[in-house]
mmCIF file of C-alpha atoms in Angstrom:
data_model
loop_
_atom_site.group_PDB
_atom_site.id
_atom_site.type_symbol
_atom_site.label_atom_id
_atom_site.label_comp_id
_atom_site.label_asym_id
_atom_site.label_seq_id
_atom_site.Cartn_x
_atom_site.Cartn_y
_atom_site.Cartn_z
ATOM 1 C CA ARG Y 268 -16.028 12.867 -16.979
ATOM 2 C CA THR Y 269 -15.250 11.204 -13.613
ATOM 3 C CA GLY Y 270 -13.704 8.219 -15.302
ATOM 4 C CA ARG Y 271 -11.204 10.500 -16.957
ATOM 5 C CA MET Y 272 -10.442 12.168 -13.624
ATOM 6 C CA SER Y 273 -9.905 8.772 -11.963
ATOM 7 C CA SER Y 274 -7.157 8.125 -14.500
ATOM 8 C CA ASP Y 275 -5.062 10.584 -12.437
ATOM 9 C CA PHE Y 276 -4.716 7.704 -9.934
ATOM 10 C CA VAL Y 277 -3.375 4.136 -9.857
ATOM 11 C CA ILE Y 278 -3.440 1.418 -7.236
ATOM 12 C CA TRP Y 279 -0.209 0.089 -5.771
ATOM 13 C CA SER Y 280 0.350 -3.608 -6.401
ATOM 14 C CA ASP Y 281 3.337 -5.932 -6.271
ATOM 15 C CA ARG Y 282 5.294 -7.286 -9.193
ATOM 16 C CA SER Y 283 7.124 -10.584 -8.964
ATOM 17 C CA VAL Y 284 10.759 -10.001 -9.914
ATOM 18 C CA GLU Y 285 13.203 -12.934 -10.387
ATOM 19 C CA ASN Y 286 13.320 -14.719 -7.010
ATOM 20 C CA SER Y 287 11.611 -11.889 -5.132
ATOM 21 C CA ALA Y 288 10.516 -12.691 -1.569
ATOM 22 C CA ARG Y 289 6.953 -12.690 -0.410
ATOM 23 C CA LEU Y 290 6.334 -11.840 3.221
ATOM 24 C CA THR Y 291 3.972 -13.523 5.535
ATOM 25 C CA GLY Y 292 3.480 -13.709 9.294
ATOM 26 C CA LEU Y 293 3.566 -10.139 10.616
ATOM 27 C CA ALA Y 294 4.686 -10.275 14.261
ATOM 28 C CA GLY Y 295 4.928 -7.762 17.025
ATOM 29 C CA LEU Y 296 1.772 -5.750 16.272
ATOM 30 C CA GLU Y 297 -1.279 -6.511 18.351
ATOM 31 C CA ARG Y 298 -3.792 -4.568 16.408
ATOM 32 C CA GLU Y 299 -2.858 -5.227 12.781
ATOM 33 C CA TRP Y 300 -6.124 -3.642 11.560
ATOM 34 C CA THR Y 301 -4.778 -0.264 12.585
ATOM 35 C CA LEU Y 302 -2.525 -0.314 9.493
ATOM 36 C CA PHE Y 303 -5.607 0.015 7.306
ATOM 37 C CA GLN Y 304 -7.387 2.789 9.228
ATOM 38 C CA GLY Y 305 -5.346 5.854 8.264
ATOM 39 C CA MET Y 306 -4.030 6.178 11.851
ATOM 40 C CA HIS Y 307 -0.760 7.801 12.945
ATOM 41 C CA LEU Y 308 1.113 4.819 14.411
ATOM 42 C CA ALA Y 309 4.739 5.837 14.728
ATOM 43 C CA PRO Y 310 4.692 7.011 18.417
ATOM 44 C CA ASP Y 311 3.772 3.509 19.622
ATOM 45 C CA TRP Y 312 5.567 1.470 17.029
ATOM 46 C CA ALA Y 313 7.905 -1.160 18.349
ATOM 47 C CA ASN Y 314 9.709 -4.299 17.211
ATOM 48 C CA VAL Y 315 7.574 -5.431 14.277
ATOM 49 C CA SER Y 316 8.866 -8.138 11.918
ATOM 50 C CA TYR Y 317 7.901 -10.138 8.827
ATOM 51 C CA GLU Y 318 9.011 -13.553 7.720
ATOM 52 C CA MET Y 319 9.629 -14.666 4.122
ATOM 53 C CA ASP Y 320 7.122 -17.197 3.007
ATOM 54 C CA PRO Y 321 8.439 -20.711 3.936
ATOM 55 C CA ASN Y 322 6.494 -22.226 1.028
ATOM 56 C CA TYR Y 323 9.003 -20.552 -1.323
ATOM 57 C CA PRO Y 324 12.433 -21.179 0.209
ATOM 58 C CA GLU Y 325 14.334 -20.011 -2.921
ATOM 59 C CA ASP Y 326 12.577 -16.654 -3.071
ATOM 60 C CA ILE Y 327 14.770 -14.455 -0.885
ATOM 61 C CA ALA Y 328 15.512 -11.342 -2.981
ATOM 62 C CA LEU Y 329 14.300 -8.030 -1.562
ATOM 63 C CA PHE Y 330 13.543 -5.227 -4.010
ATOM 64 C CA ASP Y 331 12.239 -1.682 -3.671
ATOM 65 C CA GLY Y 332 8.659 -2.888 -3.286
ATOM 66 C CA VAL Y 333 8.138 -6.168 -1.364
ATOM 67 C CA ALA Y 334 5.142 -8.394 -1.828
ATOM 68 C CA ASN Y 335 3.340 -9.376 1.332
ATOM 69 C CA ILE Y 336 0.211 -11.258 2.341
ATOM 70 C CA ASP Y 337 -1.427 -8.157 3.858
ATOM 71 C CA GLN Y 338 -1.039 -5.986 0.683
ATOM 72 C CA LEU Y 339 0.757 -3.319 2.632
ATOM 73 C CA VAL Y 340 3.185 -0.961 0.889
ATOM 74 C CA ILE Y 341 6.680 -2.154 2.032
ATOM 75 C CA VAL Y 342 9.623 -0.283 0.503
ATOM 76 C CA SER Y 343 13.416 -0.233 0.521
ATOM 77 C CA LYS Y 344 15.558 2.369 2.114
ATOM 78 C CA LYS Y 345 16.298 3.845 -1.306
ATOM 79 C CA LEU Y 346 12.568 4.245 -2.163
ATOM 80 C CA ARG Y 347 11.865 5.696 1.310
ATOM 81 C CA GLU Y 348 14.654 8.278 0.724
ATOM 82 C CA PHE Y 349 13.119 9.087 -2.652
ATOM 83 C CA PHE Y 350 9.803 9.800 -0.967
ATOM 84 C CA VAL Y 351 11.506 11.959 1.662
ATOM 85 C CA ARG Y 352 13.406 13.932 -1.031
ATOM 86 C CA ARG Y 353 10.067 14.654 -2.769
ATOM 87 C CA GLY Y 354 8.593 15.883 0.479
ATOM 88 C CA LEU Y 355 5.795 13.292 0.410
ATOM 89 C CA GLN Y 356 3.028 14.436 2.768
ATOM 90 C CA GLY Y 357 0.485 12.388 4.703
ATOM 91 C CA VAL Y 358 2.617 9.254 5.213
ATOM 92 C CA GLU Y 359 4.864 7.832 7.921
ATOM 93 C CA PHE Y 360 7.554 5.146 7.564
ATOM 94 C CA LEU Y 361 7.273 2.317 10.061
ATOM 95 C CA PRO Y 362 10.507 0.277 10.358
ATOM 96 C CA ILE Y 363 10.352 -3.508 10.200
ATOM 97 C CA THR Y 364 12.756 -6.399 10.496
ATOM 98 C CA ILE Y 365 12.522 -8.939 7.629
ATOM 99 C CA ARG Y 366 13.672 -12.469 8.434
ATOM 100 C CA ASP Y 367 14.351 -15.166 5.928
ATOM 101 C CA GLN Y 368 12.784 -18.647 5.929
ATOM 102 C CA ARG Y 369 15.336 -19.782 8.522
ATOM 103 C CA GLY Y 370 14.610 -16.906 10.851
ATOM 104 C CA ARG Y 371 17.823 -14.955 10.063
ATOM 105 C CA VAL Y 372 17.658 -11.161 9.664
ATOM 106 C CA ALA Y 373 17.517 -10.308 5.951
ATOM 107 C CA SER Y 374 16.858 -6.572 6.315
ATOM 108 C CA ARG Y 375 16.356 -3.879 8.901
ATOM 109 C CA ASP Y 376 16.143 -1.154 6.239
ATOM 110 C CA HIS Y 377 12.707 -1.751 4.753
ATOM 111 C CA VAL Y 378 9.690 0.114 6.063
ATOM 112 C CA ILE Y 379 5.885 0.020 5.857
ATOM 113 C CA VAL Y 380 4.545 3.196 4.167
ATOM 114 C CA ASN Y 381 1.525 4.079 6.284
ATOM 115 C CA PRO Y 382 -0.677 6.756 4.704
ATOM 116 C CA TYR Y 383 -2.891 8.880 7.007
ATOM 117 C CA PRO Y 384 -5.570 10.157 7.344
ATOM 118 C CA LEU Y 385 -8.019 8.334 5.072
ATOM 119 C CA GLN Y 386 -9.282 10.301 2.046
ATOM 120 C CA ASP Y 387 -13.072 10.360 1.639
ATOM 121 C CA ALA Y 388 -12.728 10.545 -2.193
ATOM 122 C CA ILE Y 389 -14.790 7.706 -3.707
ATOM 123 C CA ASP Y 390 -17.297 9.042 -6.217
ATOM 124 C CA MET Y 391 -20.224 7.027 -4.753
ATOM 125 C CA ASP Y 392 -22.621 7.974 -7.522
ATOM 126 C CA ALA Y 393 -20.365 6.759 -10.347
ATOM 127 C CA SER Y 394 -18.764 3.747 -8.554
ATOM 128 C CA GLU Y 395 -20.409 0.346 -8.271
ATOM 129 C CA VAL Y 396 -20.051 -0.987 -4.739
ATOM 130 C CA THR Y 397 -21.474 -3.584 -2.417
ATOM 131 C CA TYR Y 398 -21.730 -2.527 1.220
ATOM 132 C CA ASP Y 399 -20.621 -4.691 4.120
ATOM 133 C CA ARG Y 400 -23.546 -6.368 5.851
ATOM 134 C CA LEU Y 401 -22.073 -6.023 9.315
ATOM 135 C CA ARG Y 402 -20.805 -2.455 8.858
ATOM 136 C CA PRO Y 403 -23.253 -0.869 6.386
ATOM 137 C CA THR Y 404 -21.096 2.262 5.931
ATOM 138 C CA ASP Y 405 -18.072 0.182 4.748
ATOM 139 C CA ILE Y 406 -17.645 -1.196 1.284
ATOM 140 C CA ALA Y 407 -17.171 -4.964 0.972
ATOM 141 C CA GLU Y 408 -16.694 -5.230 -2.808
ATOM 142 C CA VAL Y 409 -16.154 -2.947 -5.750
ATOM 143 C CA GLU Y 410 -17.248 -3.596 -9.328
ATOM 144 C CA ARG Y 411 -16.084 -0.196 -10.500
ATOM 145 C CA LEU Y 412 -14.042 2.302 -8.523
ATOM 146 C CA LEU Y 413 -14.001 5.984 -9.389
ATOM 147 C CA ILE Y 414 -12.214 8.661 -7.418
ATOM 148 C CA ASP Y 415 -13.168 12.311 -7.278
ATOM 149 C CA PRO Y 416 -9.823 14.219 -7.304
ATOM 150 C CA ALA Y 417 -11.459 17.297 -5.858
ATOM 151 C CA ARG Y 418 -11.925 15.347 -2.627
ATOM 152 C CA VAL Y 419 -8.266 14.270 -2.332
ATOM 153 C CA ASP Y 420 -5.994 16.479 -0.315
ATOM 154 C CA PRO Y 421 -3.825 18.142 -3.094
ATOM 155 C CA LYS Y 422 -0.670 17.741 -0.884
ATOM 156 C CA VAL Y 423 -1.123 13.893 -0.649
ATOM 157 C CA GLY Y 424 0.489 11.484 -3.159
ATOM 158 C CA ILE Y 425 -0.285 8.155 -1.494
ATOM 159 C CA PHE Y 426 -3.437 7.422 0.420
ATOM 160 C CA ARG Y 427 -6.098 4.967 1.535
ATOM 161 C CA LEU Y 428 -9.808 5.529 0.905
ATOM 162 C CA SER Y 429 -12.433 5.971 3.570
ATOM 163 C CA ARG Y 430 -14.892 3.021 3.609
ATOM 164 C CA PHE Y 431 -12.708 0.960 1.305
ATOM 165 C CA THR Y 432 -9.315 0.840 2.961
ATOM 166 C CA ARG Y 433 -7.833 -2.327 1.479
ATOM 167 C CA VAL Y 434 -6.162 -0.545 -1.481
ATOM 168 C CA VAL Y 435 -3.392 2.005 -1.505
ATOM 169 C CA VAL Y 436 -3.954 4.736 -4.122
ATOM 170 C CA VAL Y 437 -1.037 6.661 -5.757
ATOM 171 C CA ARG Y 438 -1.167 9.749 -7.920
ATOM 172 C CA ARG Y 439 -0.251 8.713 -11.435
ATOM 173 C CA SER Y 440 2.425 11.415 -11.585
ATOM 174 C CA LEU Y 441 4.178 9.956 -8.514
ATOM 175 C CA ALA Y 442 3.884 6.448 -9.877
ATOM 176 C CA GLU Y 443 5.488 7.529 -13.147
ATOM 177 C CA ALA Y 444 8.313 9.203 -11.251
ATOM 178 C CA ILE Y 445 8.930 5.953 -9.209
ATOM 179 C CA THR Y 446 9.034 3.943 -12.490
ATOM 180 C CA ALA Y 447 11.339 6.490 -14.160
ATOM 181 C CA GLU Y 448 13.775 6.148 -11.312
ATOM 182 C CA GLY Y 449 14.091 2.420 -12.009
ATOM 183 C CA PHE Y 450 12.635 1.146 -8.706
ATOM 184 C CA ARG Y 451 11.507 -2.492 -8.884
ATOM 185 C CA GLY Y 452 9.010 -4.747 -7.243
ATOM 186 C CA MET Y 453 5.801 -2.811 -7.799
ATOM 187 C CA ARG Y 454 3.231 -2.317 -10.548
ATOM 188 C CA TRP Y 455 0.343 0.021 -11.117
ATOM 189 C CA ILE Y 456 -3.271 -0.883 -11.664
ATOM 190 C CA PRO Y 457 -5.248 1.974 -13.144
ATOM 191 C CA VAL Y 458 -8.120 2.873 -10.850
ATOM 192 C CA THR Y 459 -10.481 2.534 -13.822
ATOM 193 C CA GLY Y 460 -9.122 -1.041 -14.304
ATOM 194 C CA TYR Y 461 -9.776 -2.183 -10.738
ATOM 195 C CA PRO Y 462 -10.564 -4.851 -9.835
ATOM 196 C CA GLU Y 463 -8.537 -6.729 -12.358
ATOM 197 C CA GLY Y 464 -10.211 -9.506 -14.332
#
């Protein structure tokens, strides 16, 4: 039963498109970990930037979803506007500057989508998890991830999970709407298919 309910959700991942850029080297943010903690960061947000990976000098195209080493959700102005039109709740858009491999500004229009607060929605009985040895309440690895939709705020379409914050979860209906609009640069991993392989 819970497995079927978890099919209401997918995990945001990146899709390599043509010569799509991959970002590395986040700069200007002292406490990078705060991006994974479901915290409201906009009031103190300043000049944060990303560089395109210098190992791939030909990969400079920026699409609606942008791959990055931190697995954050970085989106174009068009996709941000799509979220705003839909009245997406529980997220903030944090502006970044993207620089190419030579340090030149490639975009000031992309933003990090920062969901907050965390949703305590993992079905712990049905999931198969390994706890972190240093922080025993946190999950280090997942063999099987199942989400209890009754424990997700119904107004929220994009969120991170309490105790397992590395993934960004999206309601399937929202993911399908993003795909239907023709946005590029992202793909969806079914929660029941995570982790891949």
